[in-house]
Tab-separated table of C-alpha atoms (C1' of nucleotides) in Angstrom:
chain	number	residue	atom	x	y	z
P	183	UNK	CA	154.661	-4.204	84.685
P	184	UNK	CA	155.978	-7.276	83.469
P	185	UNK	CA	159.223	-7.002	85.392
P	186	UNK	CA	157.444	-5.801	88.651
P	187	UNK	CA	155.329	-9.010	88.308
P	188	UNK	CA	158.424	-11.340	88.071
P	189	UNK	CA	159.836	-9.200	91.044
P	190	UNK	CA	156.610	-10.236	93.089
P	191	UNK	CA	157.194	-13.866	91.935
P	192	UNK	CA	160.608	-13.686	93.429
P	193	UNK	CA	159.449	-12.491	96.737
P	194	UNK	CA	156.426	-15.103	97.133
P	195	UNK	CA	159.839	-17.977	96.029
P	196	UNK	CA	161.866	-16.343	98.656
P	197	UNK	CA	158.831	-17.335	101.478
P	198	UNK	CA	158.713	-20.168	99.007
P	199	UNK	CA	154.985	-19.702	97.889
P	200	UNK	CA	154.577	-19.994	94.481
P	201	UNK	CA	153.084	-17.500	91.649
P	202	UNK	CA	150.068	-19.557	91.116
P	203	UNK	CA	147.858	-18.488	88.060
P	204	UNK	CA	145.136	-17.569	90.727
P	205	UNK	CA	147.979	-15.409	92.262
P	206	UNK	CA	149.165	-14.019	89.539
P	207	UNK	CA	145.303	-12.551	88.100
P	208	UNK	CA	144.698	-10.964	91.467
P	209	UNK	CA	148.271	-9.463	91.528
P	210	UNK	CA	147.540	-7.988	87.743
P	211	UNK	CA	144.234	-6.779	89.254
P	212	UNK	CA	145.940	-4.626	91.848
P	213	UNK	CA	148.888	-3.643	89.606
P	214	UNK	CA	146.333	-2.183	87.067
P	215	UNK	CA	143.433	-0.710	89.516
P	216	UNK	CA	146.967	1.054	91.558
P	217	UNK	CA	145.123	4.182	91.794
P	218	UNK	CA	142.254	2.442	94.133
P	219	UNK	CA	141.412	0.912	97.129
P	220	UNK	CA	139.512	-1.946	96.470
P	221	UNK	CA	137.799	-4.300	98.726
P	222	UNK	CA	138.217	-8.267	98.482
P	223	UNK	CA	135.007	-7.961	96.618
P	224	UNK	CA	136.208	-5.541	94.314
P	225	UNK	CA	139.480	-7.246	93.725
P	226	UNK	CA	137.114	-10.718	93.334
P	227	UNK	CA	134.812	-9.437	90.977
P	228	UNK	CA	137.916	-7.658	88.458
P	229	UNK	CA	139.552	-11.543	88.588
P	230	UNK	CA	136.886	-13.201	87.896
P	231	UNK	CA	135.885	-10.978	84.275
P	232	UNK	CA	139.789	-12.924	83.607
P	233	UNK	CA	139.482	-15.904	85.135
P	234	UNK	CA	135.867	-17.092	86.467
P	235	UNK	CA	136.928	-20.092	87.480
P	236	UNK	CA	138.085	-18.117	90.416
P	237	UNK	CA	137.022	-18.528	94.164
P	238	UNK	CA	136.524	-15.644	96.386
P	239	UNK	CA	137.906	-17.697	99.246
P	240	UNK	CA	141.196	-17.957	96.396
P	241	UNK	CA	141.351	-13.683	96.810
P	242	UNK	CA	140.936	-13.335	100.429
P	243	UNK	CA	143.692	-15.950	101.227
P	244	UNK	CA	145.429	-14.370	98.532
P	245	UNK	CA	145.547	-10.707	99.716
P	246	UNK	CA	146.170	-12.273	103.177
P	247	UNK	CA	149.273	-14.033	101.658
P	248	UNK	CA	150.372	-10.440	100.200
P	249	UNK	CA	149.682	-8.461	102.878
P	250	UNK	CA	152.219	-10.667	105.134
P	251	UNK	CA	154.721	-10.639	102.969
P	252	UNK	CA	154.143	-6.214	102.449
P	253	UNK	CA	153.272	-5.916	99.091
P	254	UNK	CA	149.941	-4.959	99.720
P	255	UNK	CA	148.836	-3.301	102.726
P	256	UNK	CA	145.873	-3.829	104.189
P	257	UNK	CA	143.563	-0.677	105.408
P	258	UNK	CA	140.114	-0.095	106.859
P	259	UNK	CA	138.479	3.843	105.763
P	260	UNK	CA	135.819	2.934	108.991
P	261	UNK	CA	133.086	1.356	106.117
P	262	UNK	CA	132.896	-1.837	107.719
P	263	UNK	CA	135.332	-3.422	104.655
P	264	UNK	CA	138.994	-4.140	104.490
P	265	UNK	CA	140.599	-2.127	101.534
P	266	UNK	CA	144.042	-3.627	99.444
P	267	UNK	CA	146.296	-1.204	98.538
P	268	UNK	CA	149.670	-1.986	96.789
P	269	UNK	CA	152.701	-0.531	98.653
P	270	UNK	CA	155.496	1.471	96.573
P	271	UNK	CA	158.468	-0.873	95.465
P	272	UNK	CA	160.874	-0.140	98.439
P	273	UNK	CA	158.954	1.805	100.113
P	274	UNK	CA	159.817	1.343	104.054
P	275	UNK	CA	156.575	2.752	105.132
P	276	UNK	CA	152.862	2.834	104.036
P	277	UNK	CA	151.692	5.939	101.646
P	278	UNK	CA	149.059	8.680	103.609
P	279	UNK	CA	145.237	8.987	102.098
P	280	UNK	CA	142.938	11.817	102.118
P	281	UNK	CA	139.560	10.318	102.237
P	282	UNK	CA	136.792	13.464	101.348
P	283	UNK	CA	133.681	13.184	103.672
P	284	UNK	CA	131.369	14.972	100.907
P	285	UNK	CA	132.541	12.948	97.691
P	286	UNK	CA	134.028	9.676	99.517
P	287	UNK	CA	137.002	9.916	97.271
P	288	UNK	CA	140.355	8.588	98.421
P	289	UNK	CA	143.367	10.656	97.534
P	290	UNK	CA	147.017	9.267	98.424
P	291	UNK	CA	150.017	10.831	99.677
P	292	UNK	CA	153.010	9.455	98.516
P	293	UNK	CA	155.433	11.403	100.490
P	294	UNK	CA	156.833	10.651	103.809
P	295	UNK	CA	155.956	13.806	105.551
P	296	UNK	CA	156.484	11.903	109.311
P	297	UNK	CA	160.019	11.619	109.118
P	298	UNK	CA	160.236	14.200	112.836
P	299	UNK	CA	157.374	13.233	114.321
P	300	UNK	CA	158.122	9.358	114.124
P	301	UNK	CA	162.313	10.756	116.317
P	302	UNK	CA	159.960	12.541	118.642
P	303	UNK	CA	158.011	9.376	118.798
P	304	UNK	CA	160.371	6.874	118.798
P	305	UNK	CA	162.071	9.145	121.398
P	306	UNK	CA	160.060	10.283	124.089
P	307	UNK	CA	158.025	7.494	123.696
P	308	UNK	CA	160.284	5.106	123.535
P	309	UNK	CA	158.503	3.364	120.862
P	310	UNK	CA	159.887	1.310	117.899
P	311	UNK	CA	158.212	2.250	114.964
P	312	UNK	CA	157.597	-0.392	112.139
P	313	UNK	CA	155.182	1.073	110.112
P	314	UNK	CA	152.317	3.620	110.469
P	315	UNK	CA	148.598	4.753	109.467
P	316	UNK	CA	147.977	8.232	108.953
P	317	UNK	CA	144.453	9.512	107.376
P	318	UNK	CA	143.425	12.899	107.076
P	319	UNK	CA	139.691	13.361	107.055
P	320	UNK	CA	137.845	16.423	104.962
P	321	UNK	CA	137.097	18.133	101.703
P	322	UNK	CA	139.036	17.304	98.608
P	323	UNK	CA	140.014	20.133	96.306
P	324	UNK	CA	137.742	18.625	94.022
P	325	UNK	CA	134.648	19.653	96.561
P	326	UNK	CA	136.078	22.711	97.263
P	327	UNK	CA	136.472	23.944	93.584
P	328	UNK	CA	132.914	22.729	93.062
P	329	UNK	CA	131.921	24.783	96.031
P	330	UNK	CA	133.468	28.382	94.718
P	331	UNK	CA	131.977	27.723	91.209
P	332	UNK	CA	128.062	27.388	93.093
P	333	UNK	CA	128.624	30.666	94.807
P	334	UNK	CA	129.991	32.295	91.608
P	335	UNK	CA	126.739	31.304	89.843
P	336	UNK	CA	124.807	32.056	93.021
P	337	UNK	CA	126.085	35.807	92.898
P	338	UNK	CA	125.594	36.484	88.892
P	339	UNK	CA	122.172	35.585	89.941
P	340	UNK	CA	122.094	37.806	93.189
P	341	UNK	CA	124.621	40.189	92.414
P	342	UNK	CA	123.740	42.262	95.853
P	343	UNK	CA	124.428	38.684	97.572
P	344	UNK	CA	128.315	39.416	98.355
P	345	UNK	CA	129.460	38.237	101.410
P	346	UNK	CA	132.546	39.834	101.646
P	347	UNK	CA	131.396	43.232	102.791
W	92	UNK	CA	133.388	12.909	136.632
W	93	UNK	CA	130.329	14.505	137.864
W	94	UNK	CA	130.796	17.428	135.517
W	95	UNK	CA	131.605	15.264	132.573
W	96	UNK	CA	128.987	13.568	132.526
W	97	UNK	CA	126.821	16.992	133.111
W	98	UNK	CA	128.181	18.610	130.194
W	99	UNK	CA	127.726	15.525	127.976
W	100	UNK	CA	124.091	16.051	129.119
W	101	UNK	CA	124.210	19.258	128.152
W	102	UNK	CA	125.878	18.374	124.708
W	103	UNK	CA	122.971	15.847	123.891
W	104	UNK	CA	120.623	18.354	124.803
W	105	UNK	CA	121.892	20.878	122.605
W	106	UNK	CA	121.695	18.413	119.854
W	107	UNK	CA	118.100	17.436	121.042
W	108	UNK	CA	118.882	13.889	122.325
W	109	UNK	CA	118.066	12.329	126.167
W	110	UNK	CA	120.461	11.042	128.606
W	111	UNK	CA	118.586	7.949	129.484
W	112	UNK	CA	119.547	5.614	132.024
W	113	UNK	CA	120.984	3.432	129.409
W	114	UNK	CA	122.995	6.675	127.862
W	115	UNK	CA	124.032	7.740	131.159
W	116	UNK	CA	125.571	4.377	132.326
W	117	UNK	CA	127.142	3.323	129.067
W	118	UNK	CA	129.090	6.779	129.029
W	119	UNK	CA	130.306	6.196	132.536
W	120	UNK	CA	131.797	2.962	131.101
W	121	UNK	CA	133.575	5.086	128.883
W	122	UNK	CA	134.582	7.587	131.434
W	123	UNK	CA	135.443	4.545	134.113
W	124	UNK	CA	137.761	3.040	131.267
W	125	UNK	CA	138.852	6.041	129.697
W	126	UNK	CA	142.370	3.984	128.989
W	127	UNK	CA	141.386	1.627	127.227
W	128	UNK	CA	140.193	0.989	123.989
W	129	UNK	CA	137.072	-0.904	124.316
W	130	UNK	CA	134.533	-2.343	121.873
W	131	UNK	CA	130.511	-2.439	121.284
W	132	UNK	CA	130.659	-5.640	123.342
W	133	UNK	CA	133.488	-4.899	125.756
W	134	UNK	CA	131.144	-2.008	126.298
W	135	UNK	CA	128.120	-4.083	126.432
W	136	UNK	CA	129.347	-6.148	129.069
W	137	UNK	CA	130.417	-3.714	131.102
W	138	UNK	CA	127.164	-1.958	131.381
W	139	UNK	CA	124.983	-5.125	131.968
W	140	UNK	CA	127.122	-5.580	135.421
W	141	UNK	CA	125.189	-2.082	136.224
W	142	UNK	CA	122.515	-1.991	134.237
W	143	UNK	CA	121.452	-6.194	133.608
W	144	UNK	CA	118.057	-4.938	131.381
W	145	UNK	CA	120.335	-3.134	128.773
W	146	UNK	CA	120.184	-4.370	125.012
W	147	UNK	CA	123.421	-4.994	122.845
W	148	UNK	CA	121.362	-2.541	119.985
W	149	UNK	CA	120.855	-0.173	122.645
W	150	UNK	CA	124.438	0.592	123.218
W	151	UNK	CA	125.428	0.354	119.444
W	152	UNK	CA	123.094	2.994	119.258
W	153	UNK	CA	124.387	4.825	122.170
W	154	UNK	CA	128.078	4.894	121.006
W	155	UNK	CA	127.090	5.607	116.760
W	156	UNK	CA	125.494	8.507	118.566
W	157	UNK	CA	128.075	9.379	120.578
W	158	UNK	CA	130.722	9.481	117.511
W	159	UNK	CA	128.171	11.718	115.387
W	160	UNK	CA	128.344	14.368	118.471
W	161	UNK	CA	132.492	13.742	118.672
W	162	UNK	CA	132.219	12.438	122.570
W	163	UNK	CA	133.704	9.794	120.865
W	164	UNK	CA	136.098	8.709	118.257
W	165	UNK	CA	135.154	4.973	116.743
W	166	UNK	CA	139.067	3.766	115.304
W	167	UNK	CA	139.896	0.470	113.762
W	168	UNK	CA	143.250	-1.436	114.918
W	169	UNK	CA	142.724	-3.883	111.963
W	170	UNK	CA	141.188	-7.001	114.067
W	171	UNK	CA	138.094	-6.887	113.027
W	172	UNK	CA	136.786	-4.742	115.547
W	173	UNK	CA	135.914	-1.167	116.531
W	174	UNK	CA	137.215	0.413	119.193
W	175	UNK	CA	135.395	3.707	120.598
W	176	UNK	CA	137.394	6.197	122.338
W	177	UNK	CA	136.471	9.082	124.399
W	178	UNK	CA	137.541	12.857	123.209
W	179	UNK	CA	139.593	14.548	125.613
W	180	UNK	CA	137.505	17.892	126.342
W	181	UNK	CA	137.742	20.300	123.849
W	182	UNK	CA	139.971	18.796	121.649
W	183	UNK	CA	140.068	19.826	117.929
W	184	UNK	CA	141.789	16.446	116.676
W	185	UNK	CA	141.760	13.171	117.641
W	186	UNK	CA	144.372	11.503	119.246
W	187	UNK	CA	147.108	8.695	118.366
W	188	UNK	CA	147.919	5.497	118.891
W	189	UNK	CA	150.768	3.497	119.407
W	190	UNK	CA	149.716	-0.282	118.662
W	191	UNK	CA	152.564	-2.829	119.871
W	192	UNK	CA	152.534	-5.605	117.435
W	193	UNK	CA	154.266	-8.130	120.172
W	194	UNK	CA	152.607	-8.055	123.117
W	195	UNK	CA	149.217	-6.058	121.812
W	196	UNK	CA	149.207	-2.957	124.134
W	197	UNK	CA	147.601	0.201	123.006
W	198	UNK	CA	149.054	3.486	124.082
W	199	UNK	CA	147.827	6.868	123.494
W	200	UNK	CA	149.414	10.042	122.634
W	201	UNK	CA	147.860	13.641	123.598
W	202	UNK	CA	150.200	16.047	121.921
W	203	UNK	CA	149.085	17.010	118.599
W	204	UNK	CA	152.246	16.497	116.808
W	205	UNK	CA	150.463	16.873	113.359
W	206	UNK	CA	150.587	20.723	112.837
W	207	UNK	CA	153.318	20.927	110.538
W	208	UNK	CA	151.936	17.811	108.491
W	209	UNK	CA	148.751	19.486	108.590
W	210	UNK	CA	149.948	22.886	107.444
W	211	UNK	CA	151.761	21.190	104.412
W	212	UNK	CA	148.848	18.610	103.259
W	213	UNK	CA	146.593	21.580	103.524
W	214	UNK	CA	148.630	23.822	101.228
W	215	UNK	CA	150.366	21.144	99.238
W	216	UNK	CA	147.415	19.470	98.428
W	217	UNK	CA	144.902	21.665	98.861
W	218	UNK	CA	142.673	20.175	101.163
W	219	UNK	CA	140.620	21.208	104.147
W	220	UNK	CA	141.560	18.845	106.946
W	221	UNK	CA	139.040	18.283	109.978
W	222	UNK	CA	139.985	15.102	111.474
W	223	UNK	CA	142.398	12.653	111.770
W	224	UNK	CA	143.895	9.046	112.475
W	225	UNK	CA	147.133	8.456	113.102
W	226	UNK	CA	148.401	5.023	114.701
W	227	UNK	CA	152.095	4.120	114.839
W	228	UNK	CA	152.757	-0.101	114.668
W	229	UNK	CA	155.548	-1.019	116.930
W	230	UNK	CA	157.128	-1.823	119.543
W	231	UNK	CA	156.367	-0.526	123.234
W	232	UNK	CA	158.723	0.478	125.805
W	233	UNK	CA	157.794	-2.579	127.839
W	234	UNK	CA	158.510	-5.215	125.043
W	235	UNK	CA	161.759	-3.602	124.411
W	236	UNK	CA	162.467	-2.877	128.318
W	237	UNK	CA	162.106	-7.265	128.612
W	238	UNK	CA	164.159	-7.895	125.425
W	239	UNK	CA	167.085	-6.520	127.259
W	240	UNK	CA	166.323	-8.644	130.773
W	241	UNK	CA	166.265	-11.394	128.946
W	242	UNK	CA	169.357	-10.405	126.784
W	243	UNK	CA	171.072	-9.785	130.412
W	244	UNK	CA	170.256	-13.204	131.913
W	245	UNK	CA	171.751	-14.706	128.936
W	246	UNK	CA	175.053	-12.975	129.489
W	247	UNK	CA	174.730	-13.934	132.990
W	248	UNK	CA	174.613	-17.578	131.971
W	249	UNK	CA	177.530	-17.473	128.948
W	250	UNK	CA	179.775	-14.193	130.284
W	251	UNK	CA	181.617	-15.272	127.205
W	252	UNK	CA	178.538	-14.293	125.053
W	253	UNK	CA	179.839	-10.945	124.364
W	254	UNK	CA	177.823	-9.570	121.641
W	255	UNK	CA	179.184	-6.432	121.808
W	256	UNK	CA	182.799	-7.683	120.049
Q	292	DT	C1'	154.806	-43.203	87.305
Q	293	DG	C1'	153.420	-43.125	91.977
Q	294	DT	C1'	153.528	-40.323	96.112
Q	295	DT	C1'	153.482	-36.434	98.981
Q	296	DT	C1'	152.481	-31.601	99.635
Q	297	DA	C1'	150.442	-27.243	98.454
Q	298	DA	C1'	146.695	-24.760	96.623
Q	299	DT	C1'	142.053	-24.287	95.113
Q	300	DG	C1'	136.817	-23.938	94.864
Q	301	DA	C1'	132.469	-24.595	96.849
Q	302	DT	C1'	130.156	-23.846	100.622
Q	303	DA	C1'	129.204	-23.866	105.630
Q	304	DA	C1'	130.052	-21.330	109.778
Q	305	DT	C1'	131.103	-17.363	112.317
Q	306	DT	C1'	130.665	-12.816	113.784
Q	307	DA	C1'	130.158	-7.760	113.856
Q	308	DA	C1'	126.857	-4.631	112.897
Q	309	DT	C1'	122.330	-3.041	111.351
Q	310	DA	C1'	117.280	-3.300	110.688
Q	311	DT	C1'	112.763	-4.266	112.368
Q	312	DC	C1'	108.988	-3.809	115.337
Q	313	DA	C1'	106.169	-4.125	119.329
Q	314	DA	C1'	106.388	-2.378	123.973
Q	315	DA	C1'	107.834	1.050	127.318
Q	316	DT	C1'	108.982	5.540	128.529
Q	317	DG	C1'	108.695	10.401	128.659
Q	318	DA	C1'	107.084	14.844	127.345
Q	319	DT	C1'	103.057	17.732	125.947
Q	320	DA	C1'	98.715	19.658	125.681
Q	321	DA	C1'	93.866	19.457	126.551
M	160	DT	C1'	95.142	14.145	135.637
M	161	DT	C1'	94.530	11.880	131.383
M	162	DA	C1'	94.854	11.293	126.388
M	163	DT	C1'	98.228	11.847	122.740
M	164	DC	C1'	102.409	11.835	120.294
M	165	DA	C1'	107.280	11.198	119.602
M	166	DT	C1'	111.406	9.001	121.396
M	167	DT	C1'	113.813	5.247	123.044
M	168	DT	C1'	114.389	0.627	124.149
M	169	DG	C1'	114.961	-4.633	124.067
M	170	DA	C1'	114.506	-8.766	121.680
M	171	DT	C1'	115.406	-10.718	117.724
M	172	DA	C1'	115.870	-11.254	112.683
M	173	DT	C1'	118.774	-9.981	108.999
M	174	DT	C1'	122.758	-8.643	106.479
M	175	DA	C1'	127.307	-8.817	105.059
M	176	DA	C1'	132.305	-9.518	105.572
M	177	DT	C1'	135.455	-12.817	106.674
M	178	DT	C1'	137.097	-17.343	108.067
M	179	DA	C1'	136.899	-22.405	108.398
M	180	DT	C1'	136.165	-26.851	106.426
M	181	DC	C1'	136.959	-30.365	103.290
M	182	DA	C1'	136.997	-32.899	99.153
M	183	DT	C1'	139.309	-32.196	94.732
M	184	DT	C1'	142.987	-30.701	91.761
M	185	DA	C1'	147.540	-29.274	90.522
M	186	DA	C1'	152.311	-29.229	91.244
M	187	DA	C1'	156.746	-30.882	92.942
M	188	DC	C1'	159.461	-34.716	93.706
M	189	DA	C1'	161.774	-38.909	94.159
DNA sequence: TGTTTAATGATAATTAATATCAAATGATAA
DNA sequence: TTATCATTTGATATTAATTATCATTAAACA
């Protein structure tokens, strides 16, 4: 943590910005809440239980700041907010996310899965790729578990109710 | 066109909903700009040049209704913005996008592309996929199609300018 | 230490989108 | 046809996310 920190340091020196305290809460914010997508709100709110001296304008220029130099990538779910999410150390492209329309959860997908579909892209379409946005839309296996175990307790108490015959 | 719009009728009506006056000319916006990717105002605008008495609510309302029945697709390029997109007929899945970050052109792509993805994400991750976004950041056939005119002038000007050796 | 530049915090301004509500429209049944 | 009821609309107020402004503070520097 500590060395990916100093790593993020390095890269804000190397567009010579510096690793302002400010900076560096809402950096530790998004290194320990990696698992979500948080909003500038979100991310605001979480810096500000550390340091309430904070300013939300601070975050958003922040996460702007990160966002153009790729550490965080910047994503809309169609909610009406922005959403931070921290890219993968050397990753080349951003992750994948399964967003559930019953629960709302957001699941990622760390593998690159678009590797032939970006040569068929780039080639009959003649199209440079630099980076890409893929989200898959439907019902988490969460949802779907929670599905089979309400018709399992819907047949004990029909037990003529089976729909497979 | 004719049809279309007939069999959007008929899709409202199924679904219990008018085509009003005010439906019926904001969807031939759509279907009149079909290529591009146009937003609640762009929309707006271009119905009041038919149709001066429409409201700016009235055609929010008109295209969040068309997205519930699928007619159209509402996708976010990341400025801010959405964008509504019309369906093609009958398709199962949206389609994609190739955003060119230099000179801002949106393309579209029809294929589907994603089965294989789809197949794996499904399986892999056990999740039930029914919809989609996909948009590629890049650059488009035109931007690179100038980059080498210009490059050619140049050599024109300095023949010694060989980059080549 | 004084000076210049970068960054911050508070808050105003902007803007996309939604909510509200009275009026208009359209369908329905007496 | 006319009274009635639900749907839709247009104008406008409201909300909420993001950006802009600007005086103040902190940091780098010489």
């Amino acid at each position: 943590m500590e060395s990916r920190i100093d790593r993020i340091k390095k890269q804000l020196h190397g567009a010579s910005y510096k690793l302002t305290p400010q900076r560096e809460a809402t950096v530790r914010v998004l290194l320990e809440n990696e698992e979500d997508h948080l909003s500038a709100e979100d991310v605001y709110l979480l810096v500000k239980e550390k340091a309430p001296e904070i300013g939300l304008a601070t975050v958003y220029r922040t996460l702007e700041l990160l966002t153009e130099l790729k550490i965080v990538d910047k994503i809309n779910f169609g909610d009406g907010v922005s959403r931070y999410d921290l890219r993968q150390e050397g990753a080349a492209h951003f992750h994948h996310h399964l967003v559930c329309i019953e629960c709302g959860a957001v699941d990622e997908i760390q593998e690159d899965l678009l590797e032939d579909v970006e040569a068929v892209v780039e080639k009959r379409w003649n199209f440079q790729i630099k980076d890409h946005r893929l989200t898959f839309h439907g019902i988490c296996w969460r949802c779907t578990e929670k599905h089979a175990e309400e018709k399992n307790k819907e047949n004990v108490n029909n037990p003529n109710n089976n729909e497979d015959f």
